[in-house]
PDB file of C-alpha atoms in Angstrom:
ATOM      1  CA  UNK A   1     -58.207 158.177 135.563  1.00 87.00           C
ATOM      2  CA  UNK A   2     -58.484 160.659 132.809  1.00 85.00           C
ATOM      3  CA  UNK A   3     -60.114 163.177 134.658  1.00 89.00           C
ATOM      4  CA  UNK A   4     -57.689 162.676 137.746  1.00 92.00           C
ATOM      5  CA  UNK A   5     -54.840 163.250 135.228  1.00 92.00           C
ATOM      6  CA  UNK A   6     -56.536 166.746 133.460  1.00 92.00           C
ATOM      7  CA  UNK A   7     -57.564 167.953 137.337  1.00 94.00           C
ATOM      8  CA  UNK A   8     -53.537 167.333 138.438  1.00 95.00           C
ATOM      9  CA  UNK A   9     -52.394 168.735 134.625  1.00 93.00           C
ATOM     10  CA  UNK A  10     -54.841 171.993 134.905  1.00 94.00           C
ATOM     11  CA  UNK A  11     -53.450 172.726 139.287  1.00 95.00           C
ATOM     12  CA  UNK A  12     -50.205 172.525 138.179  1.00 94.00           C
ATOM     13  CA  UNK A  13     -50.755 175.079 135.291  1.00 92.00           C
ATOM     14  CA  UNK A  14     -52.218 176.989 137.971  1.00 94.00           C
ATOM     15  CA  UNK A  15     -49.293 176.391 139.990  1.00 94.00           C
ATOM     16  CA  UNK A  16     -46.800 177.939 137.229  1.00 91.00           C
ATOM     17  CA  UNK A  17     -49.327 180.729 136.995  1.00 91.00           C
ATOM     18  CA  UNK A  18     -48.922 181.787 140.577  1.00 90.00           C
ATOM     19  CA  UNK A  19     -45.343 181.330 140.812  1.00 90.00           C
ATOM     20  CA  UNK A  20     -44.391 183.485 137.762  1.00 85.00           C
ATOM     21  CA  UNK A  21     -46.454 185.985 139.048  1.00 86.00           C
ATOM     22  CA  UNK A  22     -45.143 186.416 142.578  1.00 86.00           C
ATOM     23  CA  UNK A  23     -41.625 187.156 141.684  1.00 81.00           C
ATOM     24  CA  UNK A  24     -43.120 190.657 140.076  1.00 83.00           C
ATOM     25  CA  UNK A  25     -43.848 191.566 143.845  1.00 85.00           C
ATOM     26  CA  UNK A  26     -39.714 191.073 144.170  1.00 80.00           C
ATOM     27  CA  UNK A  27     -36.758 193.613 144.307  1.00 82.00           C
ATOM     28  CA  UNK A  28     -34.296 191.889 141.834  1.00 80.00           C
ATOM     29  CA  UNK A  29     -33.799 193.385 137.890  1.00 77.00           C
ATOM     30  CA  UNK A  30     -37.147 193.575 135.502  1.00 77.00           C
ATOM     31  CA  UNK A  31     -35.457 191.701 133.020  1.00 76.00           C
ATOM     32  CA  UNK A  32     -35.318 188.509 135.651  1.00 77.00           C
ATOM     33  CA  UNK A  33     -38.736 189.273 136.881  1.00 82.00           C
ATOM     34  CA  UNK A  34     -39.858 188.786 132.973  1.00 80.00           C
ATOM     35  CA  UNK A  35     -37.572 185.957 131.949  1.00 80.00           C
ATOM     36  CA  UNK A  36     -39.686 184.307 135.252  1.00 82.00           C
ATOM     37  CA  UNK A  37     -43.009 185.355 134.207  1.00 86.00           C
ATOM     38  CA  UNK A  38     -42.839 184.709 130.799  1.00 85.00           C
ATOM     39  CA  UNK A  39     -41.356 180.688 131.579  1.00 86.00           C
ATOM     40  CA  UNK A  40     -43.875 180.309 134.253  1.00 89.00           C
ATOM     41  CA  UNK A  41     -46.816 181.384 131.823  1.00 89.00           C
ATOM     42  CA  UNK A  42     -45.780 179.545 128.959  1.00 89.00           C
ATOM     43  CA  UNK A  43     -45.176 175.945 131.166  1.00 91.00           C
ATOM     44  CA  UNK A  44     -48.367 176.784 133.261  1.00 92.00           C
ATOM     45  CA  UNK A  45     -50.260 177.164 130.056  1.00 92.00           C
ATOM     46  CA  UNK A  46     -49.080 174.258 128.197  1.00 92.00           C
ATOM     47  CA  UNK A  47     -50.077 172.333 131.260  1.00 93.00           C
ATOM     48  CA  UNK A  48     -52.903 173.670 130.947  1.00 93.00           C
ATOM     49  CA  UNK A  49     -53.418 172.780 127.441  1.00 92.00           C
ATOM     50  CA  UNK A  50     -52.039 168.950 128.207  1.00 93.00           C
ATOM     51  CA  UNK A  51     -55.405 168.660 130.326  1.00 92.00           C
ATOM     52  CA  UNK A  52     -57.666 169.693 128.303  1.00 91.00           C
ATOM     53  CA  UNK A  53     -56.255 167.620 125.453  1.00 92.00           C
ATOM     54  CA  UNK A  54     -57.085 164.505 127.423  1.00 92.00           C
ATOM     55  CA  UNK A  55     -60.642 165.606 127.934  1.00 91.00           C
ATOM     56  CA  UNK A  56     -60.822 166.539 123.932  1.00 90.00           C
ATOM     57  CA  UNK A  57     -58.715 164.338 121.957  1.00 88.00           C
ATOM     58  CA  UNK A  58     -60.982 165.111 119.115  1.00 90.00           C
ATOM     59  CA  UNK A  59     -59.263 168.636 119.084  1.00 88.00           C
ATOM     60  CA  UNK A  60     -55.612 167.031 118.676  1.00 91.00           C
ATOM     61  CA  UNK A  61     -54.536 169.300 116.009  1.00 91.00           C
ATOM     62  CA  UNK A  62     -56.020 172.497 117.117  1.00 91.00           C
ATOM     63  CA  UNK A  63     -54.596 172.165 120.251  1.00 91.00           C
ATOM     64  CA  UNK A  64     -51.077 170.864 119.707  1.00 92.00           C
ATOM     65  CA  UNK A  65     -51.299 174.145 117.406  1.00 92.00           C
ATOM     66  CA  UNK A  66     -51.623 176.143 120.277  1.00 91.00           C
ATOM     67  CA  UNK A  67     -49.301 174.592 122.214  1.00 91.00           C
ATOM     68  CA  UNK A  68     -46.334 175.169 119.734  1.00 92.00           C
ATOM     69  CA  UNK A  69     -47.983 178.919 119.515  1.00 91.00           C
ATOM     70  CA  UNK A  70     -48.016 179.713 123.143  1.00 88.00           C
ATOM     71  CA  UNK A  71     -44.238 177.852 122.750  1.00 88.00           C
ATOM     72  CA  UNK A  72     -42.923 180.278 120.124  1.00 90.00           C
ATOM     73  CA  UNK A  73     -44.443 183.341 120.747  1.00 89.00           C
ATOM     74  CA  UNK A  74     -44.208 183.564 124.414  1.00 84.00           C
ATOM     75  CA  UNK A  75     -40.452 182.815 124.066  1.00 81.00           C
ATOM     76  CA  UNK A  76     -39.886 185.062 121.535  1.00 84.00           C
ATOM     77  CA  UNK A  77     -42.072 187.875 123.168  1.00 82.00           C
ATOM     78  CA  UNK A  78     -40.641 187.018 126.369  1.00 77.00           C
ATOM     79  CA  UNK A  79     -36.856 188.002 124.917  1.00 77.00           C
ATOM     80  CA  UNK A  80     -38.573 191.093 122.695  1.00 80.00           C
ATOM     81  CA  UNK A  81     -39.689 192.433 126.088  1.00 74.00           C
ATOM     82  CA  UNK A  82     -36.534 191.655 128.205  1.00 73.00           C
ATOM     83  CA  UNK A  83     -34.088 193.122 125.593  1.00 76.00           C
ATOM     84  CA  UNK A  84     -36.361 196.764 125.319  1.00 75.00           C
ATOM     85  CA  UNK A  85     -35.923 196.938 129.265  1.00 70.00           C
ATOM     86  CA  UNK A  86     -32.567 196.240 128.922  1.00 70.00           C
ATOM     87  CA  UNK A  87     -31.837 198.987 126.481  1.00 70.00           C
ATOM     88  CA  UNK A  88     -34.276 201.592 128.546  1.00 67.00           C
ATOM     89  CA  UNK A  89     -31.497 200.643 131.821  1.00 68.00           C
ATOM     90  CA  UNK A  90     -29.019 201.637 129.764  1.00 71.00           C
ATOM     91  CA  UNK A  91     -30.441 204.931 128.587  1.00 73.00           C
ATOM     92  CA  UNK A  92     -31.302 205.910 132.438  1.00 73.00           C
ATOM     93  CA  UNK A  93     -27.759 205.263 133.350  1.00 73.00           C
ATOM     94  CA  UNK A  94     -26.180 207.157 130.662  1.00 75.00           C
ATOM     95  CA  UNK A  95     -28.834 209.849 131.771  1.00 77.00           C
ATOM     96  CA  UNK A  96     -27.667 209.859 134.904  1.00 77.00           C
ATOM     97  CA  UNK A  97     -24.039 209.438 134.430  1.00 79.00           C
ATOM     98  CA  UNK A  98     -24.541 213.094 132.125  1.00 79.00           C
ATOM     99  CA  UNK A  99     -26.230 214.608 135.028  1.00 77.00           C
ATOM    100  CA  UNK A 100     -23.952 213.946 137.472  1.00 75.00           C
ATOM    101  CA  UNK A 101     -20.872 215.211 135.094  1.00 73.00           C
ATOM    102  CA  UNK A 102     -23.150 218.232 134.469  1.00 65.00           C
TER     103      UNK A 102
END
């Protein structure tokens, strides 16, 4: 039962995986095609995490650590990234709103 559980656990942090990545291949914003990639990562690899803490519940600690890790940073990464390609829009535009005033 345990294994069934860390096999369905580990396929659906694949799952996430995938998904997050296939909306980079989209037209919409980059800030939407990071907010996606950076949830999808950080779910699929908890998931991820969740099965192998039911094959090694020795390693409770270590890897609850890293699931609050890949929680925190990845959010906070996530945002860093989103809110530098946010500000690099806004310096094209006013680029291009000077060249077209002349």
């Amino acid at each position: 039962m345990i294994d069934l559980l860390t096999y369905v656990s580990i396929g659906i942090g694949l799952i996430f995986w995938f998904w997050g990545t296939s909306f980079l291949l989209g037209t919409r914003s980059v800030l939407f095609k990071l907010h996606n990639l950076s949830v999808s990562d950080t779910l699929g690899s908890i998931a991820i995490i969740f099965g192998l803490l039911l094959q090694r519940p020795r390693e409770l600690p270590l890897l609850i650590l890293a699931i609050l890790s890949l929680a925190l940073w990845n959010t906070m990464l996530g945002y860093v990234l989103a809110n530098c390609s946010s500000r690099q829009i806004v310096a094209n535009l006013a680029i291009a709103r000077r060249n077209v005033d002349g």
